[in-house]
Amino acid sequence: MAVVSWKEILLLTGLVVGCYWNSLSCGFVFDDVSAILDNKDLRPTTPIRNLFLNDFWGTPMAEERSHKSYRPLTVLTFRLNYLFSELSAASYHLLNVVLHAVVCVLFLRVCRLFLDKTSSLVAALLFAVHPIHTEAVTGVVGRAELLSSIFLLAAFLAYTKSTSADRSIVWAPIALTVVLVAAATLCKEQGITVVGICCVHEVFVAQGFTLPMLLHTMRQVLQGKDGFPYAVLQTLLKLIVLVISTLLLVIVRVQVIQSQLPVFTRFDNPAAVSSTPTRQLTFNYLLPVNAWLLLNPSELCCDWTMGTIPLVESLLDLRNLATLVFYTFLGLLAYHSLRYRHSSARTVIMALSLIVLPFIPASNLFFPVGFVVAERVLYVPSMGFCVLVAHGFRIVSHKGQLKKISWLMIGVLLTTHAVKTFNRNWDWESEYTLFTSALKVNKNNAKLWNNVGHALENQHNYARALRYFLQATRVQPDDIGAHMNVGRTYKNLNKSREAEEAYLVAKSLMPQVIPGKKYATRVAPNHLNVYINLANLIRANDSRLEEADQLYRQAISMRRDPEFLTSRANRTETPPLLLKMNKLTEARDAYLRALELDRANADLWYNLAIVNIEMKDPSEALKNFNHALELSPRHKLALFNSALLMQESGDENLSLM
C-alpha cells in the first residue's frame, strides 16, 4: 500500500483551507445555538462528569425531553474551544476546518487500499471540495461527523493490519480497532457502523470471497461434506470478536439512553407517523433524494423537515420511478461486486459499504429519526460516492481516446464544486442569511419561515418578523409554534387583542387530554407554553386573574416534572399572580413544590422569600433570601431585599441570622 506523501497532504490541506477559509467569519447559527451558546456543559464551572451524563445539547439523558444523542467526546472538544476562546466563533470554525483536512488525509490513505495512486487522489480531492460537506464543516455541530469520521477511518485502517504475512491473526490491531470504534461512537452514533465495513473488507477483499463462493462453502459445511478451511476459521474468529464487541457497545448505548427513544413530532419527520403504504413509499423515495444531493449538490437546504418533501401517498406517484431507478442501479452495482473477484469488484463493494452502512442509522430502517433529510449525515456516505466516481474516472481515463476528456471533466467537476462550497459557506454567516438561503430552495417548510422570523425578532425588527410568522401559519395552518410566534410578536408590537387571538388559535390546535395517556408523548413540550403565554397576556387585566390562574393550572397538570418547572415559576412570578389574588398559602405551596424538583434555583428561593414577607414571616423570608444568595452570590434582588428587611425590622437577632 502506497503511503501518503507530504506533497499530497499539503495539496489536500491547501485545498480545504482555500474552500473553507471564509467559514471563519461565520457565527453560531441554527443548531449551534443550542449546542454551544445555550449548553452549560461547555462552561468551566460545570463538572466534567456532566458531559458523560448529559446529551449533546446539555440535557440530562434521563429526562424525557433529551434528544438521546450521546456524544461526550464531541462536547469535550467544544469545551476545549471555550477554555481557549470562550464564545469566539472563529476558533470553533477553525478547528472544524483542521479536522476536515485530517479526514481528507485519512480518506486518501484508505483509498490507497482499493484504488491506484492517481484515482485515490482524485477521490480525496473530490471529498475535500464536495459542497454537501458545508453543513458538517461550516456548521459547528457538524464536528460530531468530523470526529466520528476520523476515528472510523482510523479503526478501519487498524483492522486492515490484523492479519500477518503468514495469515495468522494479529490481536493488537483488533483491540485497537475496538477502542477506536468506541471512540467514534462517543463522537456520533453512526461511528459503530465501521464494524460492518470491516466485516465486508475481511470477507470480500482480504479473503477474496464472492457471494457464490461464500454460499457454496456454507452449504458444504452444513451438509457435512467439508469442514471450515483454516483461513475461514481465522476469519470467523475475527468477525465473532468484532460482532461481540459491537453488541456490547450497543447494550451500553441502550443503557445510556435509559432504553428510551427521543420524542419527535409529526413535523420533524411526517412519514414516520404516516400509515402504510405512505410511510414505506416515502422512506424509500428519500434514498434517491439523498443520492441526488451527492450527484448534484446545487440546491442545498439547512432544514428538510415539515413540508419540504411532500409525502409519497400512492403507487401511481411518478416519484416512485426515481426509487425504482435508484434500486436498479444499486442492485446492478451490488451484483457486479458480489459475483466477481477482480479488483474492480472489490473497489465497488467497499464503495457500497461506505455508502450504505453509515447511512443506515439515518434511514429510518430500525427507528424513526428526527429529520427528513440531513445533509451532514451524508459526510461518511459521500466517501463511498467519491470512491465510485474516482473508480469510474480510472476506467474511462485508461481508454486512449477518452483520456483527455476524462481529465477535463474531473478538472471542471473539482473546480465547480470548490466554488459552490466557498459560496455556500457565506450562507452560514448568520441565521438570517442561512434561513433566507433555504427559503430560495424550499418555500413549503413553515419552520424556515419561522426561523427567518426569529432572526428578525432577535434584531428587534418585529414588523418584518410578523410577516414571516404569518406566512408560516399559511404554509402550515396546524403549526402550533407558528401561531405562538405570531401571538408573541403581536404582544411585542403592543397589539394585545391580536396577540390573544393568535394564542387562542394555537390553543385550539392542541390535542385534547386523554385520561390515563401521557400527554407529552403526543405534542412537543414547548407547545404547552401557549397556556403560559396566554395567561401572562391576560393577567394584566385584574378582572381576568382567575382565568389566567386556570390556564397556569392546566399547563402544570399536563407536565409534573422539572422540564416544565417554568410554568410553576411563571404562575408565581414577581409580582406574584397568586399574591395579587391574595392566595398567599397557595403561592407558598406552589414554590415549595417547585423547590422539591429544583432546589438549586436561586430565583425560586427568592420568590418564596417574597411570599414569606407578605405572610408576615420575616425570619423565614431572610432564611430563604440567604438560600438564594448561597446559590447565586450576585443575586442583586436577594441582596437588596434581605438588607432592606433587616433594616426595616430593627430586630437585632434577625439581622444576625
XYZ file of C-alpha atoms in Angstrom:
657
model
C 0.000 0.000 0.000
C 1.431 3.339 -1.060
C 1.854 5.812 1.735
C 0.539 9.356 1.593
C 3.290 11.800 0.677
C 3.841 15.232 2.199
C 3.025 16.834 -1.159
C -0.378 15.136 -1.152
C -1.004 16.183 2.449
C -0.120 19.792 1.609
C -2.290 19.684 -1.519
C -5.332 18.409 0.367
C -4.805 20.787 3.282
C -4.357 23.757 0.974
C -7.496 22.862 -0.960
C -9.530 22.539 2.244
C -8.259 25.875 3.545
C -8.978 27.514 0.180
C -12.556 26.241 0.183
C -13.337 26.953 3.835
C -11.297 29.966 4.965
C -14.371 32.207 4.685
C -16.184 29.988 7.194
C -14.038 31.619 9.910
C -16.182 34.748 9.587
C -19.394 32.818 10.249
C -21.136 32.895 13.608
C -23.109 30.361 15.612
C -26.277 29.504 13.710
C -29.175 27.048 13.797
C -28.251 24.006 15.955
C -25.033 25.739 17.082
C -27.135 27.948 19.347
C -28.373 25.005 21.421
C -25.121 23.032 21.284
C -22.758 25.927 22.008
C -24.377 29.135 23.246
C -27.024 27.521 25.468
C -25.032 24.469 26.560
C -23.784 24.809 30.145
C -21.589 21.717 29.734
C -19.061 23.922 27.916
C -18.525 26.174 30.925
C -15.560 25.509 33.241
C -17.895 25.777 36.239
C -19.746 22.639 35.088
C -18.191 19.372 36.334
C -16.561 17.297 33.583
C -18.646 14.291 34.606
C -21.761 16.105 33.370
C -20.519 15.593 29.812
C -20.974 11.853 30.346
C -24.403 12.246 31.978
C -25.978 14.669 29.505
C -26.798 14.519 25.828
C -25.186 16.518 23.019
C -27.300 19.567 23.889
C -26.582 19.540 27.635
C -29.865 17.911 28.682
C -29.684 15.045 31.221
C -30.118 11.745 29.394
C -32.743 10.629 31.920
C -35.106 13.477 31.044
C -37.886 12.870 28.570
C -37.028 15.954 26.518
C -33.497 14.633 25.947
C -32.568 14.121 22.294
C -30.750 10.913 23.387
C -27.723 11.868 21.260
C -24.788 10.798 23.431
C -21.579 12.419 22.115
C -19.419 13.344 25.122
C -16.106 13.395 23.207
C -17.505 15.931 20.741
C -18.807 18.112 23.573
C -15.384 17.836 25.222
C -13.783 19.471 22.159
C -16.379 22.269 22.360
C -15.381 22.717 25.981
C -11.714 22.978 24.995
C -12.659 25.652 22.455
C -14.480 27.533 25.205
C -11.470 27.211 27.501
C -9.215 28.930 24.963
C -11.572 31.436 23.351
C -14.914 31.245 25.209
C -17.596 32.061 22.611
C -15.395 33.344 19.796
C -16.960 31.532 16.839
C -13.796 31.745 14.694
C -11.887 29.252 16.859
C -14.697 26.700 16.630
C -14.826 27.040 12.847
C -11.040 26.871 12.568
C -10.898 23.563 14.421
C -13.629 22.171 12.157
C -11.583 23.095 9.078
C -8.483 21.419 10.551
C -10.476 18.270 11.357
C -11.893 18.147 7.813
C -8.339 18.295 6.454
C -7.363 15.389 8.738
C -10.342 13.364 7.489
C -9.308 14.031 3.879
C -5.779 12.738 4.502
C -7.046 9.612 6.284
C -9.546 9.043 3.485
C -6.742 9.214 0.927
C -4.875 6.573 2.924
C -7.974 4.345 2.907
C -8.490 4.865 -0.840
C -4.986 3.519 -1.458
C -6.340 0.113 -0.358
C -8.705 -0.095 -3.363
C -7.503 2.421 -5.949
C -4.252 3.305 -7.675
C -2.281 6.392 -6.691
C -3.899 8.773 -9.177
C -7.539 7.766 -8.789
C -7.260 7.617 -4.982
C -6.011 11.219 -5.019
C -8.945 12.167 -7.265
C -11.340 10.589 -4.736
C -9.742 12.504 -1.844
C -9.765 15.800 -3.757
C -13.447 15.360 -4.634
C -14.223 14.584 -0.997
C -12.313 17.681 0.140
C -14.337 20.082 -2.026
C -17.780 18.429 -2.193
C -20.454 21.055 -1.341
C -22.560 18.548 0.603
C -19.960 18.860 3.382
C -20.561 22.537 4.137
C -23.120 21.703 6.810
C -20.704 19.314 8.525
C -17.672 21.625 8.277
C -19.109 25.157 8.454
C -21.866 24.247 10.896
C -20.073 23.876 14.240
C -22.296 20.979 15.384
C -21.039 19.101 12.320
C -17.925 18.420 14.359
C -19.650 15.242 15.502
C -19.379 13.937 11.926
C -15.770 15.095 11.577
C -14.528 13.496 14.796
C -16.518 10.318 14.267
C -15.095 10.022 10.742
C -11.525 10.372 11.994
C -11.956 7.509 14.453
C -13.978 5.495 11.917
C -11.252 5.673 9.265
C -8.541 5.056 11.858
C -10.423 1.994 13.123
C -10.719 0.619 9.595
C -7.032 1.200 8.868
C -6.108 -0.539 12.130
C -8.274 -3.519 11.251
C -6.601 -3.955 7.844
C -3.380 -4.767 9.728
C -4.960 -7.567 11.798
C -3.633 -10.327 9.527
C 0.085 -11.137 9.412
C 2.104 -12.264 6.408
C 1.582 -15.935 7.357
C -2.228 -15.351 7.510
C -2.385 -15.609 11.312
C -4.369 -13.176 13.459
C -2.632 -10.157 14.973
C -4.699 -9.260 18.016
C -3.220 -5.855 18.836
C -4.772 -4.122 15.765
C -8.121 -5.770 16.551
C -8.006 -4.468 20.131
C -7.085 -1.022 18.800
C -9.979 -1.265 16.328
C -12.460 -1.914 19.134
C -11.139 1.070 21.127
C -11.350 3.343 18.080
C -14.876 2.143 17.288
C -15.923 3.027 20.834
C -14.331 6.472 20.441
C -16.092 7.007 17.100
C -19.415 6.083 18.699
C -18.809 8.541 21.551
C -18.404 11.265 18.917
C -21.509 10.275 16.952
C -23.685 7.186 16.921
C -23.020 6.184 13.306
C -19.359 5.523 14.185
C -20.315 1.989 15.173
C -21.109 1.164 11.534
C -17.388 0.852 10.773
C -17.627 -2.659 12.208
C -19.816 -3.625 9.251
C -17.300 -2.059 6.857
C -14.513 -4.097 8.473
C -16.579 -7.282 8.080
C -17.197 -6.587 4.376
C -13.480 -5.949 3.839
C -12.496 -9.113 5.676
C -14.840 -11.399 3.735
C -14.829 -9.970 0.222
C -11.425 -8.253 -0.001
C -8.995 -9.822 2.471
C -10.307 -13.383 1.973
C -11.379 -12.849 -1.635
C -14.783 -14.486 -1.346
C -17.561 -13.853 -3.829
C -21.161 -14.383 -2.810
C -21.462 -17.669 -4.783
C -18.238 -18.935 -3.189
C -19.450 -17.970 0.268
C -22.807 -19.696 -0.213
C -21.089 -22.810 -1.607
C -18.705 -23.026 1.368
C -21.553 -22.664 3.848
C -23.608 -25.297 2.023
C -20.702 -27.739 2.033
C -20.175 -27.290 5.764
C -23.881 -27.605 6.599
C -24.102 -30.819 4.571
C -21.099 -32.222 6.427
C -19.106 -32.683 3.236
C -16.282 -30.468 4.338
C -15.040 -28.629 7.384
C -14.143 -24.992 7.588
C -10.758 -24.246 5.991
C -8.186 -22.751 8.373
C -8.407 -19.318 6.720
C -12.178 -19.353 7.108
C -11.889 -20.280 10.777
C -9.483 -17.391 11.275
C -11.933 -15.061 9.578
C -14.845 -16.323 11.669
C -12.900 -15.809 14.867
C -12.073 -12.212 13.969
C -15.647 -11.454 12.941
C -17.039 -13.007 16.128
C -14.793 -10.759 18.221
C -15.961 -7.713 16.253
C -19.641 -8.650 16.491
C -19.486 -9.335 20.235
C -17.692 -6.022 20.787
C -20.364 -4.268 18.749
C -23.165 -5.892 20.722
C -21.549 -4.770 23.972
C -21.313 -1.207 22.654
C -24.969 -1.324 21.610
C -26.013 -2.613 25.044
C -24.085 0.169 26.772
C -25.610 2.711 24.381
C -29.129 1.457 25.133
C -28.460 1.721 28.861
C -27.159 5.270 28.465
C -30.364 6.435 26.767
C -32.445 4.777 29.502
C -33.867 2.331 26.911
C -35.973 5.182 25.525
C -36.102 6.731 22.084
C -36.394 10.521 21.787
C -39.841 12.048 21.249
C -40.335 13.613 17.822
C -43.419 15.306 16.421
C -45.017 14.713 13.032
C -43.484 17.998 11.874
C -39.943 16.626 12.387
C -40.489 13.536 10.228
C -44.023 13.408 8.746
C -43.548 9.994 7.108
C -42.704 8.370 10.450
C -46.272 8.860 11.708
C -47.957 8.103 8.374
C -49.827 4.895 7.622
C -48.922 2.130 5.187
C -48.021 2.426 2.294
C -47.277 6.164 2.591
C -44.591 5.583 5.211
C -42.755 2.920 3.198
C -43.051 4.725 -0.148
C -41.780 7.996 1.319
C -38.871 6.458 3.211
C -37.772 4.620 0.060
C -38.111 7.779 -2.035
C -35.798 9.612 0.373
C -32.946 7.320 -0.726
C -32.790 8.681 -4.307
C -33.265 12.192 -2.869
C -30.069 11.745 -0.839
C -28.306 10.192 -3.826
C -29.265 13.195 -5.965
C -27.778 15.572 -3.381
C -24.468 13.762 -3.820
C -24.730 13.839 -7.606
C -25.966 17.408 -7.915
C -25.322 19.463 -4.758
C -26.711 22.687 -6.231
C -29.828 23.315 -4.143
C -28.769 22.763 -0.542
C -31.024 23.488 2.401
C -30.239 23.585 6.117
C -33.628 22.140 7.132
C -35.605 19.499 5.226
C -38.324 18.885 7.832
C -42.081 19.524 7.726
C -43.410 20.048 4.172
C -40.080 20.222 2.341
C -40.644 16.853 0.644
C -44.361 16.022 0.207
C -45.346 12.510 1.240
C -45.497 9.799 -1.442
C -49.024 8.554 -0.830
C -49.698 6.385 -3.890
C -48.012 3.799 -6.084
C -49.051 5.967 -9.028
C -46.873 8.860 -7.825
C -44.256 9.483 -10.541
C -41.574 9.932 -7.869
C -41.664 6.161 -7.383
C -39.807 5.933 -10.714
C -36.837 7.627 -9.055
C -36.960 4.993 -6.316
C -37.085 2.225 -8.915
C -34.128 3.650 -10.858
C -32.125 4.008 -7.624
C -32.683 0.399 -6.544
C -31.964 -0.881 -10.067
C -28.631 0.944 -10.201
C -27.733 -0.121 -6.659
C -28.684 -3.713 -7.439
C -26.503 -3.788 -10.552
C -23.519 -2.452 -8.622
C -24.090 -4.996 -5.836
C -24.416 -7.836 -8.366
C -21.176 -6.792 -10.067
C -19.251 -6.515 -6.799
C -20.521 -9.702 -5.138
C -20.246 -12.034 -8.114
C -16.690 -11.375 -9.329
C -13.238 -11.439 -7.690
C -11.323 -8.903 -9.787
C -10.045 -5.619 -8.360
C -12.910 -3.591 -9.846
C -15.456 -5.698 -7.953
C -13.530 -5.256 -4.705
C -13.409 -1.496 -5.175
C -17.145 -1.314 -5.817
C -18.064 -3.490 -2.813
C -16.008 -1.303 -0.493
C -17.512 1.849 -2.011
C -21.015 0.447 -1.475
C -20.227 -0.499 2.116
C -19.043 3.069 2.793
C -22.227 4.461 1.252
C -24.839 2.095 2.667
C -23.699 1.043 6.141
C -23.008 4.525 7.654
C -26.325 5.753 6.227
C -28.426 3.023 7.876
C -28.855 4.894 11.235
C -30.376 7.841 9.305
C -32.527 5.693 7.001
C -35.496 5.121 9.383
C -34.877 1.395 8.848
C -34.632 0.452 12.541
C -36.141 3.518 14.254
C -37.593 6.876 13.177
C -35.210 9.809 13.173
C -35.980 13.464 13.856
C -35.438 14.707 10.315
C -36.473 14.028 6.732
C -33.099 14.717 5.088
C -29.960 15.975 6.834
C -27.016 16.893 4.647
C -24.404 16.388 7.338
C -25.270 12.678 7.751
C -24.031 12.234 4.166
C -20.490 13.107 5.236
C -19.303 9.484 5.563
C -21.531 8.013 2.794
C -20.043 10.589 0.414
C -16.703 8.792 0.849
C -18.120 5.747 -0.940
C -19.608 8.015 -3.591
C -16.201 9.642 -4.185
C -14.589 6.197 -4.500
C -17.150 5.242 -7.174
C -16.541 8.470 -9.115
C -12.758 8.003 -8.941
C -13.101 4.353 -9.976
C -15.170 5.391 -12.975
C -12.582 8.028 -13.794
C -9.830 5.376 -13.725
C -11.748 3.137 -16.123
C -12.513 5.944 -18.577
C -9.058 7.551 -18.425
C -7.426 4.271 -19.449
C -9.255 4.400 -22.762
C -6.886 6.279 -25.055
C -9.397 8.432 -26.900
C -11.206 9.444 -23.692
C -8.174 10.191 -21.514
C -8.032 13.937 -22.178
C -11.808 14.308 -21.932
C -11.890 12.461 -18.587
C -9.172 14.710 -17.141
C -11.011 17.793 -18.388
C -14.280 16.602 -16.843
C -12.720 15.829 -13.472
C -10.984 19.220 -13.501
C -14.273 21.003 -14.220
C -16.025 18.961 -11.523
C -13.448 19.793 -8.855
C -13.427 23.477 -9.786
C -17.207 23.915 -9.806
C -17.575 22.005 -6.543
C -14.888 24.123 -4.879
C -16.637 27.331 -5.984
C -20.015 26.031 -4.786
C -18.545 25.131 -1.407
C -16.905 28.526 -0.997
C -20.138 30.350 -1.889
C -22.257 28.050 0.280
C -20.145 28.961 3.308
C -21.422 32.555 3.132
C -24.948 31.249 3.749
C -23.822 30.178 7.230
C -22.644 33.675 8.149
C -25.744 34.391 10.253
C -29.111 32.849 10.981
C -30.802 35.363 8.706
C -28.564 34.533 5.715
C -28.844 30.787 6.380
C -32.619 30.628 6.542
C -33.250 33.071 3.722
C -30.963 30.962 1.514
C -33.003 27.907 2.478
C -36.231 29.650 1.504
C -34.831 30.111 -2.011
C -34.710 26.316 -2.276
C -37.938 25.492 -0.496
C -40.909 27.651 0.391
C -43.105 24.838 1.748
C -41.337 24.450 5.078
C -43.032 26.506 7.794
C -40.031 26.031 10.069
C -37.863 28.057 7.682
C -40.353 30.948 7.655
C -40.452 30.779 11.451
C -36.656 30.782 11.708
C -36.260 33.838 9.480
C -38.859 35.485 11.720
C -36.840 34.540 14.808
C -33.692 36.023 13.243
C -35.515 39.311 12.589
C -37.058 39.159 16.060
C -33.580 38.955 17.570
C -32.816 42.185 15.707
C -35.986 43.700 17.255
C -37.467 44.067 13.769
C -40.880 42.863 14.918
C -42.885 44.222 11.986
C -40.868 42.227 9.403
C -40.707 39.200 11.691
C -44.507 39.203 11.896
C -44.786 38.866 8.113
C -42.649 35.721 8.152
C -44.517 34.220 11.113
C -47.852 34.857 9.401
C -46.543 33.197 6.231
C -45.559 30.175 8.331
C -49.172 29.841 9.508
C -50.337 29.955 5.887
C -47.838 27.311 4.770
C -48.641 25.044 7.750
C -52.013 26.109 9.272
C -51.807 23.473 12.041
C -48.326 24.517 13.231
C -48.911 25.448 16.865
C -45.478 27.049 17.204
C -46.103 29.380 14.262
C -49.308 30.731 15.819
C -47.463 31.148 19.130
C -44.798 33.171 17.314
C -47.496 35.385 15.806
C -49.014 35.946 19.249
C -45.673 36.809 20.846
C -44.819 39.253 18.054
C -48.188 40.977 18.300
C -47.532 41.339 22.028
C -44.127 42.906 21.302
C -45.930 45.320 18.980
C -48.345 46.144 21.839
C -51.299 44.636 19.969
C -52.813 42.676 22.845
C -56.118 41.818 21.160
C -54.409 40.329 18.078
C -51.915 38.508 20.318
C -54.716 36.885 22.305
C -56.472 35.801 19.113
C -53.284 34.146 17.843
C -52.727 32.343 21.151
C -56.337 31.116 21.144
C -55.836 29.666 17.654
C -52.692 27.866 18.885
C -54.576 26.610 21.943
C -57.394 25.260 19.760
C -54.843 23.158 17.824
C -53.578 21.424 20.970
C -54.779 17.801 21.210
C -57.284 17.102 23.911
C -56.011 15.451 27.073
C -56.933 11.772 27.178
C -57.254 10.433 30.766
C -54.542 7.916 31.558
C -52.438 8.753 28.490
C -49.166 10.616 28.846
C -49.652 13.983 27.195
C -46.004 14.753 26.464
C -45.693 11.849 24.021
C -48.227 13.429 21.689
C -47.035 17.013 21.478
C -43.790 18.960 21.690
C -43.294 20.106 25.324
C -42.619 23.717 24.308
C -46.082 23.896 22.745
C -47.531 23.791 26.248
C -46.139 27.297 26.671
C -49.202 28.514 24.772
C -51.101 28.289 28.069
C -48.367 30.192 29.901
C -48.088 32.879 27.239
C -51.838 33.380 27.078
C -52.060 33.556 30.860
C -49.212 36.084 31.026
C -51.054 38.201 28.485
C -54.459 38.304 30.138
C -53.224 38.597 33.726
C -52.604 42.306 33.094
C -56.388 42.661 33.405
C -57.286 42.357 37.119
C -60.752 41.087 36.219
C -59.238 38.048 34.440
C -56.878 36.816 37.159
C -58.915 33.671 37.795
C -58.899 32.894 34.065
C -55.107 33.294 33.972
C -54.695 31.101 37.021
C -56.805 28.384 35.401
C -54.538 28.405 32.352
C -51.451 28.043 34.565
C -53.092 25.139 36.368
C -53.957 23.469 33.074
C -50.343 23.687 31.875
C -48.993 22.383 35.178
C -51.436 19.455 35.213
C -50.087 18.310 31.840
C -46.450 18.113 32.928
C -45.397 17.496 36.523
C -41.642 17.335 36.022
C -38.588 19.626 36.118
C -38.788 20.205 32.374
C -41.905 22.284 32.836
C -40.829 23.921 36.072
C -41.000 27.351 34.459
C -44.770 27.104 34.432
C -44.762 26.905 38.221
C -42.344 29.830 38.427
C -44.376 31.884 35.949
C -47.513 31.186 37.909
C -45.993 32.852 40.960
C -43.533 35.308 39.464
C -42.998 38.797 40.898
C -45.450 40.464 41.230
C -46.885 37.039 42.095
C -50.203 36.289 40.481
C -51.404 34.362 43.493
C -50.345 37.184 45.792
C -52.268 39.540 43.575
C -55.248 37.238 44.085
C -54.492 37.185 47.849
C -53.859 33.420 47.795
C -50.750 33.504 49.980
C -50.788 29.924 51.239
C -51.296 28.549 47.740
C -48.452 30.708 46.433
C -46.113 29.413 49.149
C -47.120 25.793 48.482
C -46.553 26.236 44.739
C -42.973 27.392 45.353
C -42.310 24.606 47.831
C -43.480 22.020 45.303
C -41.274 23.614 42.649
C -38.279 23.525 45.006
C -38.796 19.806 45.518
C -37.936 19.450 41.837
C -35.183 22.053 41.602
C -33.544 23.117 44.877
C -30.660 24.780 43.013
C -32.861 27.519 41.541
C -31.976 30.807 43.283
C -34.975 32.615 41.783
C -37.386 30.149 43.383
C -35.864 30.730 46.842
C -36.021 34.487 46.276
C -39.683 34.424 45.222
C -40.546 32.196 48.177
C -38.949 34.804 50.461
C -41.176 37.497 48.922
C -44.211 35.349 49.747
C -42.905 34.940 53.321
C -42.742 38.732 53.672
C -46.344 39.055 52.540
C -47.282 36.376 55.102
C -45.592 38.464 57.864
C -42.846 35.875 58.455
C -39.594 37.903 58.219
C -37.350 35.255 59.786
C -38.405 32.646 57.214
C -38.065 35.259 54.450
C -34.484 36.087 55.464
C -33.591 32.417 55.612
C -34.853 31.935 52.046
C -33.053 35.077 50.853
C -29.859 33.522 52.262
C -30.570 30.283 50.364
C -30.822 32.316 47.158
C -27.537 34.114 47.906
C -25.724 30.854 48.662
C -26.694 29.623 45.208
C -26.132 32.952 43.466
C -23.968 35.383 45.498
C -24.595 38.150 42.947
C -28.379 37.895 43.080
C -28.985 41.649 43.346
C -32.662 41.470 44.287
C -31.966 38.982 47.080
C -29.121 41.165 48.423
C -31.200 44.338 48.309
C -34.361 42.884 49.816
C -32.565 40.958 52.577
C -30.701 44.141 53.596
C -33.932 46.141 53.440
C -35.737 43.534 55.522
C -33.094 43.626 58.263
C -33.062 47.425 58.277
C -36.831 47.771 58.485
C -37.269 45.076 61.122
C -34.955 46.677 63.675
C -34.676 43.227 65.183
C -31.058 42.661 66.228
C -31.497 38.876 66.378
C -32.933 38.865 62.847
C -30.006 40.820 61.444
C -27.554 38.327 62.951
C -29.200 35.280 61.383
